[in-house]
Every structure is written in C-alpha cells, then in structure tokens.
Tab-separated table of C-alpha atoms in Angstrom:
chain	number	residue	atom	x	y	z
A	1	UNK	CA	8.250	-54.940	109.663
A	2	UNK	CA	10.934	-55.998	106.790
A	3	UNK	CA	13.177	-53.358	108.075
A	4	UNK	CA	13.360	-55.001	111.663
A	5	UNK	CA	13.970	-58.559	109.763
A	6	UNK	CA	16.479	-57.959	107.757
A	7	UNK	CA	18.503	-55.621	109.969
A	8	UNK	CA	19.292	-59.163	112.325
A	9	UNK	CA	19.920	-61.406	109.620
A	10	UNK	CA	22.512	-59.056	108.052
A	11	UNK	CA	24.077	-58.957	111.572
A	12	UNK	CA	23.852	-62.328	112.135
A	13	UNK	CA	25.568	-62.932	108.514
A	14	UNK	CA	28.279	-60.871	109.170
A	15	UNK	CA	29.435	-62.299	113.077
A	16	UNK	CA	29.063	-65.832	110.967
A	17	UNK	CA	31.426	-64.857	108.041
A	18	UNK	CA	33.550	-63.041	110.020
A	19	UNK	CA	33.910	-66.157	112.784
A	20	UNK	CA	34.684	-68.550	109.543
A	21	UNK	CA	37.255	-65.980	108.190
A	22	UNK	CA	39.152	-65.591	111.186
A	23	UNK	CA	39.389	-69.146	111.702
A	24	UNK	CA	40.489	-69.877	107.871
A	25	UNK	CA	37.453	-71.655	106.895
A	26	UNK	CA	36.673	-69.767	103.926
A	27	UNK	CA	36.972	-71.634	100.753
A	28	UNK	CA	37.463	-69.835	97.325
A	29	UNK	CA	36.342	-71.788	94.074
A	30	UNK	CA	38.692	-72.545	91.767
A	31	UNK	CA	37.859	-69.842	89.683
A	32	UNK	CA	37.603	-67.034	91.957
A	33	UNK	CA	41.256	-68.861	93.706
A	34	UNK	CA	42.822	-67.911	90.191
A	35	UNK	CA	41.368	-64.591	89.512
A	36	UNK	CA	43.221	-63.592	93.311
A	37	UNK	CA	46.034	-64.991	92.085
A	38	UNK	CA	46.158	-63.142	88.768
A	39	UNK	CA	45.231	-59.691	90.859
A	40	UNK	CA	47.901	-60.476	92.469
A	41	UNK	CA	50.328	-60.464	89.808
A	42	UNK	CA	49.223	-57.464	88.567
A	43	UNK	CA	49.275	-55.185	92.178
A	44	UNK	CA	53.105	-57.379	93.254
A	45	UNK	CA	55.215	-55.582	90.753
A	46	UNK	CA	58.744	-56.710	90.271
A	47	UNK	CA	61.210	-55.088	93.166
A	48	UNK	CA	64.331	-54.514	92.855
A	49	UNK	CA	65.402	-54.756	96.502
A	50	UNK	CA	62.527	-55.754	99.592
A	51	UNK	CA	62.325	-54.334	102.911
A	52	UNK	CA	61.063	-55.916	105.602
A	53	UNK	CA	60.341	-53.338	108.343
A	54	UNK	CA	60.456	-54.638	112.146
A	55	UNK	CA	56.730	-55.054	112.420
A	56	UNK	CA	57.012	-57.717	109.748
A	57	UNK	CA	55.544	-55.893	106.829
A	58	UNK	CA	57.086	-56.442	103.257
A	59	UNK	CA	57.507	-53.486	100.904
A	60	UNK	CA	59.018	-54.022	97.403
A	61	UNK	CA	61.439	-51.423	95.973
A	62	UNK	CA	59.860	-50.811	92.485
A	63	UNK	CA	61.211	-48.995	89.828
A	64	UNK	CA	59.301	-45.303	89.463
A	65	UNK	CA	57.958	-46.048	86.138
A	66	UNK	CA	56.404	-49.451	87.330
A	67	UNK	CA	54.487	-48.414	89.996
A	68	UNK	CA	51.136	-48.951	90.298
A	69	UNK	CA	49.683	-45.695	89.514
A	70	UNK	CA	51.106	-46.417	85.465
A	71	UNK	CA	48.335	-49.019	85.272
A	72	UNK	CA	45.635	-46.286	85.338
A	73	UNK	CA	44.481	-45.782	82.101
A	74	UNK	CA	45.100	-42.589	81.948
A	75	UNK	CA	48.547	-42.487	82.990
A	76	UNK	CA	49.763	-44.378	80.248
A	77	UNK	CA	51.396	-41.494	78.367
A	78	UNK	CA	53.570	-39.758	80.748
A	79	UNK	CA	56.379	-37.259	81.119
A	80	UNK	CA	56.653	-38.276	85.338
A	81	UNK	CA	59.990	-38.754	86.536
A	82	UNK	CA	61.480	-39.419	90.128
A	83	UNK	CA	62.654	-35.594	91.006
A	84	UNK	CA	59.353	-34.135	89.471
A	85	UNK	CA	58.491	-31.607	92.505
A	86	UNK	CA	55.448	-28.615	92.741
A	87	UNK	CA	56.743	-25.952	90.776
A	88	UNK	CA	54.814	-23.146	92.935
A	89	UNK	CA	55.376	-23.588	96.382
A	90	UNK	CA	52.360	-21.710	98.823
A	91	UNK	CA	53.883	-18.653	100.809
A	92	UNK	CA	52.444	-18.116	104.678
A	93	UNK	CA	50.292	-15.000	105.507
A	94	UNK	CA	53.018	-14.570	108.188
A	95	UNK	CA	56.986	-15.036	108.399
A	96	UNK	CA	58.409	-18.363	108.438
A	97	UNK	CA	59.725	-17.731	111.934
A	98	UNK	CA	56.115	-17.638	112.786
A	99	UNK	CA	55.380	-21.020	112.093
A	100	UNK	CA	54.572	-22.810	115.526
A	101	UNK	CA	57.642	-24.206	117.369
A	102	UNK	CA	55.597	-26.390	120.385
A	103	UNK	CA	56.733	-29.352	121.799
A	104	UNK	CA	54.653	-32.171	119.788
A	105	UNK	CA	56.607	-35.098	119.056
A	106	UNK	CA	57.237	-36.289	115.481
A	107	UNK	CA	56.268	-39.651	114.343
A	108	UNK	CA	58.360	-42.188	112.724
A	109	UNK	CA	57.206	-43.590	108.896
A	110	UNK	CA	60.583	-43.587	106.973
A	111	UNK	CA	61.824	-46.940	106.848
A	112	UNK	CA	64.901	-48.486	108.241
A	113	UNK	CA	67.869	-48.152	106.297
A	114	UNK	CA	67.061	-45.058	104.211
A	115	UNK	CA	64.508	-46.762	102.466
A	116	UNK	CA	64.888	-48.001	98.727
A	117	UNK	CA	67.606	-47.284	96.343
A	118	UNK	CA	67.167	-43.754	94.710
A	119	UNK	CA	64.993	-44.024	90.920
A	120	UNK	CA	62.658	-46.643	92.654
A	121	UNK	CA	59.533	-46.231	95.152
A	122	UNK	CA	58.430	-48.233	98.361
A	123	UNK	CA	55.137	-50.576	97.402
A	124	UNK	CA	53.466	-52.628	100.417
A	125	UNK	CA	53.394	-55.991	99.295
A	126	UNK	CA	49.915	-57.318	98.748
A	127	UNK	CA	49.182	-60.975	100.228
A	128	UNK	CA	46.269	-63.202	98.996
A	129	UNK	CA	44.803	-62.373	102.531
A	130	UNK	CA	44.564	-58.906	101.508
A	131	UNK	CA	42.185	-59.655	98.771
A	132	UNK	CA	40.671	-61.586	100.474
A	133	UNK	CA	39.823	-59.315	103.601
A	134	UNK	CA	38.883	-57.035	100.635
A	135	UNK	CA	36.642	-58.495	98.915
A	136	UNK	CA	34.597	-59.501	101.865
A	137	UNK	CA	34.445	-56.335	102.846
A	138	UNK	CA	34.200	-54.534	100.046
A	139	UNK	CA	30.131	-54.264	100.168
A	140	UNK	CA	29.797	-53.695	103.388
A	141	UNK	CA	32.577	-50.882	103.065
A	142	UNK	CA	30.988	-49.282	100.417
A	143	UNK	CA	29.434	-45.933	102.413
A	144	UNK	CA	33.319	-44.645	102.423
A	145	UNK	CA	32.772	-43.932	98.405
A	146	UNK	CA	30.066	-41.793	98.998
A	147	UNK	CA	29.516	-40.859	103.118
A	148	UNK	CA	26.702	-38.884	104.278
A	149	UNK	CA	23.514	-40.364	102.829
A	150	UNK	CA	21.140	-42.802	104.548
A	151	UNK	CA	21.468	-45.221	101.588
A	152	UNK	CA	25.183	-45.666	103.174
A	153	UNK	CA	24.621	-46.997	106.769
A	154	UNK	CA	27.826	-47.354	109.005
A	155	UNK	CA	29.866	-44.307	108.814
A	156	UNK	CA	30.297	-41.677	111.128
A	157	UNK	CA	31.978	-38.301	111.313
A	158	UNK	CA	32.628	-35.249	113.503
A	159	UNK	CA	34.100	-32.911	110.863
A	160	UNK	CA	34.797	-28.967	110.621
A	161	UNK	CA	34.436	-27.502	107.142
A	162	UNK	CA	34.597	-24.298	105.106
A	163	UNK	CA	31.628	-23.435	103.223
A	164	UNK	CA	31.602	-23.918	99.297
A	165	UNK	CA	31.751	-20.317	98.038
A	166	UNK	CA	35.791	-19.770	97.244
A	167	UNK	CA	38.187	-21.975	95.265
A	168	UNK	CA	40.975	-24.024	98.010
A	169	UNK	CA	44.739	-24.509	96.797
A	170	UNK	CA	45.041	-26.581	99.920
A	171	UNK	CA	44.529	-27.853	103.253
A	172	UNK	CA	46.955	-28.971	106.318
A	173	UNK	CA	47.196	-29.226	109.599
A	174	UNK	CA	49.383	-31.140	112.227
A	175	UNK	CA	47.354	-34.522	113.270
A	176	UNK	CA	47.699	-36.080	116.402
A	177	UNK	CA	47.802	-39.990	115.986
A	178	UNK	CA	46.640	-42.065	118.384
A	179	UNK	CA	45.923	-46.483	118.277
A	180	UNK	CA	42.421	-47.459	119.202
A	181	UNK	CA	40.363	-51.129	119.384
A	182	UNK	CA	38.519	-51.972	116.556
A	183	UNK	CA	37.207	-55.067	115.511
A	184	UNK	CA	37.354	-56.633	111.954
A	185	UNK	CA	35.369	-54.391	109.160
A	186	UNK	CA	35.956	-51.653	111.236
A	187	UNK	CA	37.893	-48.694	111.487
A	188	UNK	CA	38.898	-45.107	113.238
A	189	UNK	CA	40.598	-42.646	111.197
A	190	UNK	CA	41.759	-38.969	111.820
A	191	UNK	CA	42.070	-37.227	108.176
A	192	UNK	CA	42.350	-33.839	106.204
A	193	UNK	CA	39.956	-33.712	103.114
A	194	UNK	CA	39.612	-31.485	99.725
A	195	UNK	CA	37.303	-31.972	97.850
A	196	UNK	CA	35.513	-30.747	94.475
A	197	UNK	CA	31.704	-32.450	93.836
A	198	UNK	CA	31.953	-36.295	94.129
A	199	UNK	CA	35.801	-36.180	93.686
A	200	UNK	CA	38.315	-35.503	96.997
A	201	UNK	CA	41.723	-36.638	98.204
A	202	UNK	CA	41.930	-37.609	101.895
A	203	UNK	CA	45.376	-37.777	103.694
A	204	UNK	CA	45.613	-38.981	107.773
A	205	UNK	CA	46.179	-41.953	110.045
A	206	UNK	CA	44.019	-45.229	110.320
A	207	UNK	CA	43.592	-47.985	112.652
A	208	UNK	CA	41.678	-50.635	109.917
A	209	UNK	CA	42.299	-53.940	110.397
A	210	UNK	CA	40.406	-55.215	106.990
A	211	UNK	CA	42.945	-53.227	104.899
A	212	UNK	CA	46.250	-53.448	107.088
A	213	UNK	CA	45.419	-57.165	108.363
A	214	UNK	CA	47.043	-55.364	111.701
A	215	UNK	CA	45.425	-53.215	114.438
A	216	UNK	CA	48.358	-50.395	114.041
A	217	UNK	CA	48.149	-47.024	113.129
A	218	UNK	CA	48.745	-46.402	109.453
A	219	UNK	CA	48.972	-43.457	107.333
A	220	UNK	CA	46.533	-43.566	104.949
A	221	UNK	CA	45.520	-41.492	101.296
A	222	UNK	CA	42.388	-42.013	100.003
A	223	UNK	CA	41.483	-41.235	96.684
A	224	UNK	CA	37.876	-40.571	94.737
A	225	UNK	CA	38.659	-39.936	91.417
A	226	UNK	CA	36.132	-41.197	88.159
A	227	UNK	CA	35.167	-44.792	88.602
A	228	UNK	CA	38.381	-45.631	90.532
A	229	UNK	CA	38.179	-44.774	94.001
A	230	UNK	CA	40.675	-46.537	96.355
A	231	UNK	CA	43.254	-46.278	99.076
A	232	UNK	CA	47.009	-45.325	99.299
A	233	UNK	CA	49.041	-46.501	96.207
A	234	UNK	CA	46.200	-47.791	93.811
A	235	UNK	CA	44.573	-45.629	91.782
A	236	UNK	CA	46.660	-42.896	89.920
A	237	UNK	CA	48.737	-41.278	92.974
A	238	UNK	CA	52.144	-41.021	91.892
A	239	UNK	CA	55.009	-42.089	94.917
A	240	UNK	CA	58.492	-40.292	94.697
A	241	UNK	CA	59.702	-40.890	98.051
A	242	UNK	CA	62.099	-43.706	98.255
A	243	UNK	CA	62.705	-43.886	101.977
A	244	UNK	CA	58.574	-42.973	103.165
A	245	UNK	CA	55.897	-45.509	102.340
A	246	UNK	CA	52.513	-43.771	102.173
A	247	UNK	CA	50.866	-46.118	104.456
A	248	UNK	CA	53.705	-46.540	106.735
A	249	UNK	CA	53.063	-47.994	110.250
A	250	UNK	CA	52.917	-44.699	112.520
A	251	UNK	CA	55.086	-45.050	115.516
A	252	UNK	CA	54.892	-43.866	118.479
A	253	UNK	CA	51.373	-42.609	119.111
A	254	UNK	CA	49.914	-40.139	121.500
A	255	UNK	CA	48.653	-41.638	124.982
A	256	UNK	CA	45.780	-40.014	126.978
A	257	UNK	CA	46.927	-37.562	129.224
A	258	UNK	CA	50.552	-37.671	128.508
A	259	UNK	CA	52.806	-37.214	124.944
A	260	UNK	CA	51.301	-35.922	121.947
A	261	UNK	CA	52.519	-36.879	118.401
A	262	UNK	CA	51.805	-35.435	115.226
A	263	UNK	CA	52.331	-36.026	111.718
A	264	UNK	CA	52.032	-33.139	109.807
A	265	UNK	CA	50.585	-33.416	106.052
A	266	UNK	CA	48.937	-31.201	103.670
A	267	UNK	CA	47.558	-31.462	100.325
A	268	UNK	CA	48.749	-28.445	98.166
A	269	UNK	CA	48.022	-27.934	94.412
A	270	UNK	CA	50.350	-26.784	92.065
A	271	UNK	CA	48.825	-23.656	90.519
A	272	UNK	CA	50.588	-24.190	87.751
A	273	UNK	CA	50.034	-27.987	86.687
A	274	UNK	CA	46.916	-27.992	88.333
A	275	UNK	CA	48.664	-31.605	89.982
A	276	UNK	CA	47.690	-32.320	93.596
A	277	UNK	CA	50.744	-32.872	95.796
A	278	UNK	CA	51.020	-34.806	99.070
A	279	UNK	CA	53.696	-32.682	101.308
A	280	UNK	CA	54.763	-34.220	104.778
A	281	UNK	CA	56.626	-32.244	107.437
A	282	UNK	CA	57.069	-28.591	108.240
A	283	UNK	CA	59.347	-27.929	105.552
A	284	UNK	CA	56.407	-29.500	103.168
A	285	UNK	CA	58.845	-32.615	101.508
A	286	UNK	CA	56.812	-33.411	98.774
A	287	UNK	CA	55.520	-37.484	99.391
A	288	UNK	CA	54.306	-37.673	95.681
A	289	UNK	CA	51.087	-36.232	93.860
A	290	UNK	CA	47.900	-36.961	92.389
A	291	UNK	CA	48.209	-36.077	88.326
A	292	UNK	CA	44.955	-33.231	87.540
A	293	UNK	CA	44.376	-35.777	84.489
A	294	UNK	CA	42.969	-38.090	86.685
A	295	UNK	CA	40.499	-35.685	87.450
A	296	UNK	CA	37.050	-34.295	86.002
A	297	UNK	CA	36.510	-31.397	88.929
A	298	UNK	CA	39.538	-31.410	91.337
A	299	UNK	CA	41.752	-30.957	87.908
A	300	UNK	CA	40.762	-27.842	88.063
A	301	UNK	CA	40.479	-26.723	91.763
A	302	UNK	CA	38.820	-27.398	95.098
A	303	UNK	CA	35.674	-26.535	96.692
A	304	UNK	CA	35.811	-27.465	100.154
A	305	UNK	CA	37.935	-28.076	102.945
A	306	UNK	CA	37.597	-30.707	105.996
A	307	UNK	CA	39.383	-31.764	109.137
A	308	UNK	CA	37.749	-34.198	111.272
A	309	UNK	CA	37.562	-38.159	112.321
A	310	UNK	CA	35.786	-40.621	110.902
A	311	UNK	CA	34.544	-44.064	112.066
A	312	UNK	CA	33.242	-47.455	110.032
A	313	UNK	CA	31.059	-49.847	111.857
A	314	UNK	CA	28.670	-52.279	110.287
A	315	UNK	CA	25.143	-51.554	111.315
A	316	UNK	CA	23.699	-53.464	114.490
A	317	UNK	CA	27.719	-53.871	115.911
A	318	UNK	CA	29.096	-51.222	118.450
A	319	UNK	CA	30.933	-48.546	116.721
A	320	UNK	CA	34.565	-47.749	117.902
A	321	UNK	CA	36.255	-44.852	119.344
A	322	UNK	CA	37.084	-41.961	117.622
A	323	UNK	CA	40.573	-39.371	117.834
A	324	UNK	CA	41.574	-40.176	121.438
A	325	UNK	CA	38.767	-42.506	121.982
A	326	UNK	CA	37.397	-40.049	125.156
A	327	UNK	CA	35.305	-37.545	125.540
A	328	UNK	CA	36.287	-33.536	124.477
A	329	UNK	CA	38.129	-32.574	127.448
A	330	UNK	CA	39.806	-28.919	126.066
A	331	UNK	CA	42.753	-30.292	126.829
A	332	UNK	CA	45.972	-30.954	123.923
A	333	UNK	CA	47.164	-33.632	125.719
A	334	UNK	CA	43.886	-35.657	126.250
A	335	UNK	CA	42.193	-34.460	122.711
A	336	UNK	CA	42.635	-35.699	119.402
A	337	UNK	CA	43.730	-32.541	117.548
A	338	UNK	CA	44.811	-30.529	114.775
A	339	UNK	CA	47.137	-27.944	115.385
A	340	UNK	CA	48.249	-25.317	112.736
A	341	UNK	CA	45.047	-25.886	110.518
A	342	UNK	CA	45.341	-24.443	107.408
A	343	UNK	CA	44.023	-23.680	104.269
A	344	UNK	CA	45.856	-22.095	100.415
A	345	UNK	CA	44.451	-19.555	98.551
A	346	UNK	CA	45.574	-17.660	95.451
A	347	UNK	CA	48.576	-19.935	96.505
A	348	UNK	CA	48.949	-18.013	99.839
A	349	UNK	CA	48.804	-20.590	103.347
A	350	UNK	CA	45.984	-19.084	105.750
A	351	UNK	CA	43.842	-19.673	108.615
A	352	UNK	CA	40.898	-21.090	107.816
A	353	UNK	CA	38.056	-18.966	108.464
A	354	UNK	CA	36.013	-18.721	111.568
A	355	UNK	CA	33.098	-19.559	110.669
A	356	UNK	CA	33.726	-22.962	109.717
A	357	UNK	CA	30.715	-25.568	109.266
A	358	UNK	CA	30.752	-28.278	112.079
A	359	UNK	CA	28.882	-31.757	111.145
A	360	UNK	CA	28.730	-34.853	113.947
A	361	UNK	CA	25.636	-37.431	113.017
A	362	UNK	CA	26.140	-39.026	116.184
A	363	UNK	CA	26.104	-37.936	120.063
A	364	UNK	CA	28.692	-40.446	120.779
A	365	UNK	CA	31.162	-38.025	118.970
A	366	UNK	CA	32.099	-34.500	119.022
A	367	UNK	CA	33.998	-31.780	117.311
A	368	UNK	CA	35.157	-28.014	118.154
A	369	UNK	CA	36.550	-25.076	116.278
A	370	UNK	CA	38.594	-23.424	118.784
A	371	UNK	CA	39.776	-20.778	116.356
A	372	UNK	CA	43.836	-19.182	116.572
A	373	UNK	CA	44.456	-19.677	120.103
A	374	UNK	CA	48.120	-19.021	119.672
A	375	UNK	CA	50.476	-20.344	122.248
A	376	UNK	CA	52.662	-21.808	118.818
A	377	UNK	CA	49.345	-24.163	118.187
A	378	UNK	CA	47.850	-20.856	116.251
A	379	UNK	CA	44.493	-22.288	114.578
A	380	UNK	CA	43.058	-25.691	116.803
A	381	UNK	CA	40.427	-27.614	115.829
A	382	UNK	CA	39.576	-30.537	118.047
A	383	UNK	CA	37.464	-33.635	118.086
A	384	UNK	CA	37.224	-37.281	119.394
A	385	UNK	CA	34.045	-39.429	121.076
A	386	UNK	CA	33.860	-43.048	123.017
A	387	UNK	CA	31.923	-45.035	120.775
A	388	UNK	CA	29.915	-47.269	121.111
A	389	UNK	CA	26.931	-46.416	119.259
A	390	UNK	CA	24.943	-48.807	116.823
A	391	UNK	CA	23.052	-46.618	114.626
A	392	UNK	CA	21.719	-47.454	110.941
C-alpha cells in the first residue's frame, strides 16, 4: 500500500516544482544564493576571447592549462600540453580505401570563426540557471550514475553489447543524430559506451533540456570515473580542440524518411599511455582525452563495449522517444543508426562480433544487430522506439 502512496506524491512534487521553476518562482536562501555564486566562480574560468555562437550560447576561450579538468585532484601535477596527441594510432583489419564512402551527411559542431585562438580551449559558459536546473535535478537524475538496477527508476535503454571475456582498445561507430520532444528532467540520447566495472566513458548526441537549458541536439561525453562522475568538460577530460566544443549544438539533424546525418566518434586508448582519447571524424582528429590516472579499472583497459539509446523520464510521467522517435522500420533513412560499428583490439579496428548481447527493459523500444551488411555501411546496428511508457 506505501508503494502506491508515495509513487503520486513524488509525481505530484515534481509537476509542482517543475511549474514554480519554469515560471521563476523558486527562491534560493541566502546561503545556498552564495554557494551558486561561488560554484560559479570556480566552473567560469577567465577567457581570453568569448564566442557567442548563433544559437546564443556563450563559450569562453580558456587557456589549456586552466581548464576545468586541472581542478581534479589528481591532475594537479601534469606534463599535458595543447599538441599532446595518441601516440599509437589503431590500424583497420582492412585497407583504408575500404572504409565506407556512403552518402550520410556530416554534422556541423566547429564553431564560427575557427574557433578560439590556438594554446586555449572552448568552455560553455555556465549560468546560475544551470546550477540551478542542476541541482533540482540532480536526485531525481541520479539512475544515470549507476543504470540498470531497480533501486534506479527512470532510465531506459535498447543497447547492443559484447560480452565481458576480451580486453577493448576501443569502440566507434557513425551516429545518426536526430532532435526529439522532451520535457524538463528528461532526456533522449544516442551514445557509444566502454566500460571497465563501475567506471565507463560515454560519447554521443543528447536532446536534455535540464543540462543544455535548450531542447537542441548536443554532443555529449559522459564520464564515471572514482567519486566524480559528470558530463562533458567537468571531471578530468582534457579539451585540445580550439575550434570544436565537446558539447557543441549538432546541426542539421536527420528527418524521418529523408537525410541522414552522422557524427562519427570513437573512443580509442592509447596502448601506450594507457590515456583514453576522444577522436571525431573519419580521419579520427583527436577532440581531447581522458588521463588513465583518473582511473582505478579503465586505466588499465576495457571490458565491454555498447552502442545503443538511452532515455530519462521521472517515474509516473510519459517517457520520450528514443533514436528516430518511430518504430524499427529496417530502413537507414527512417532508423536511428550506427553505421561502421567498431571495436580495437591488440590496437587493431574490427567488427564487432556477431554475437553481440542485445538489452531493451521496455517494449516501447527496440534494438537490432544487423551484422556487416556492406553496401559502404559494413557493420549496422539499429535501434529507436515511440515512447511513451511510464514504468518504475
């Protein structure tokens, strides 16, 4: 009987908040008012030159060795620099001219202008709505630190994974991005994941209105390392790009039926540092790495592989769509997709196997392993659902 009360009044506290915080009712005591403000200090480093990209978002131009990955403790001691790069770079089963030439459209994420000057990094400004749209949510959000449990209501996935019995120097894929409705303290995401035990390192797009304060498409990294798990720029990953934010606006997205675009990402390690790098494009341009020494397991190597989408609803409220936001059609131009899936091992890119392990917790989504069906898309894996679902 408890379980059937409280499940109402938790919904019924959360439409109320939410109502208040969207009208900008919410009053902060004067305490917590000054700890934002000091948070704020300390994530708003100061920029040498700011940007303000065309859909009205701010990012300061910090200098490399300010940026907020040096505040993890940690990474106090370094030897980083702006041109560090992998120093082993994975070779393909196959030639290079093998790698798929199809017509999927690029997205844009670099910034207008070339970006910021050369020695410093792009940082999204952070706004005292941010914090506050985070720490609101920041309970209820709480099943994306560790998914897959019933203590962790609200989170749903159709994912395709290897099994844990090798070591993974990588995963990739080309992601088709796409811009679905959500509602505030929700979100949609398509994502690659490696992981090792409790620790993993997502990379993707995101439509999340709680930590954008927009409902665009974003890249997004997420990052569970230790006792700091957080998105993009945060929590120990490094930036070198000064012309590519890593949780750009993604523009244009794929529409049902017609144009399909991809951003193409991977997370490689380097075999020889044992750092995790973030590589974008074909040509793998490395975005900026995650240091092994903010690692316990994944400084060493990985032990699974995902591709798949995830959704965030709070329990009781309608959960949103997920990939295209339809149902599995077989199609590449009406499924969300990734094309060229790929794992590294012994520092060699690969197919992933067949047989990989498919998880969906809910009927309203789906997911397929369609194997190498060549046609320059070589391995597909494909997944997506309608929503609407309200599940514990």
């Amino acid at each position: 009987m408890g379980l059937w009360v409280i499940q109402p009044y938790l919904l019924v506290c959360y439409l109320f908040f939410y109502c208040k915080w969207v009208e900008g009712y919410i009053k902060l005591s004067k305490e917590e008012d000054l700890e934002l403000e000091e948070q704020l200090k300390r994530l708003n480093k100061p920029a040498v030159k700011t940007i303000k990209t065309k859909y009205g978002e701010l990012y300061d131009c910090v200098d490399f060795y300010k940026q907020p990955a040096f505040d993890h403790p940690l990474l106090k001691n370094h030897n980083f620099h702006p041109e560090m790069r992998s120093t082993s770079i994975p070779k393909r089963v196959s030639p290079e001219n093998e790698v798929p030439k199809h017509d999927y459209k690029p997205v844009n994420i670099g910034l207008e202008g070339g970006g910021c000057p050369i020695g410093t990094v792009p940082i999204r400004r952070t706004t005292k709505d941010d914090l506050i749209r985070a720490k609101f949510h920041s309970e209820m959000y709480a099943p994306k630190l560790n998914p897959l449990i019933k203590e962790q209501p609200g989170t749903r996935f159709a994912l395709a994974r290897t099994k844990l019995n090798i070591d993974y120097d990588g995963v990739g894929a080309e992601i088709s991005v796409w811009n679905l409705p959500v509602n505030a303290s929700q979100y949609t995401a398509g994502r690659i994941k490696i992981s090792n035990g409790a620790e993993s390192l997502e990379a993707g797009w995101m439509v999340n209105p709680d930590l954008y304060g927009d409902g665009r498409t974003h890249m997004y990294i997420f990052t569970n390392a230790g006792q700091s798990p957080c998105f993009n720029a945060q929590c120990g990953y490094v930036h070198l790009r000064p012309d590519i934010p890593v949780d750009g606006i993604v523009d244009p997205v794929s529409s049902y039926g017609g144009n399909t675009f991809v951003i193409t990402l991977a997370i490689y390690q380097d075999v020889v540092k044992k750092d995790w790098f973030l590589k974008m494009t074909k040509d793998h341009t490395d975005i900026g790495f995650w240091p092994s020494k903010i690692f316990t397991n994944l400084g060493n190597t990985a032990t699974q592989t995902e591709w798949g989408g995830e959704v965030f609803s709070p329990v009781g409220v309608p959960a949103p769509g997920m990939g295209s936001g339809h149902e599995l059609e077989e199609d590449t131009t009406k499924d969300a997709i990734f094309a060229n899936a790929n794992i590294v091992v012994n520092n060699t890119i690969m197919d992933p196997p067949r047989d990989l392990k498919l998880f969906v917790d809910s009927f309203k989504y789906d997911v397929k392993n369609e194997g190498n069906v060549g046609d320059d898309i070589n391995y597909l894996i494909i997944y997506g659902g309608v929503g609407g679902g309200t599940g514990s």
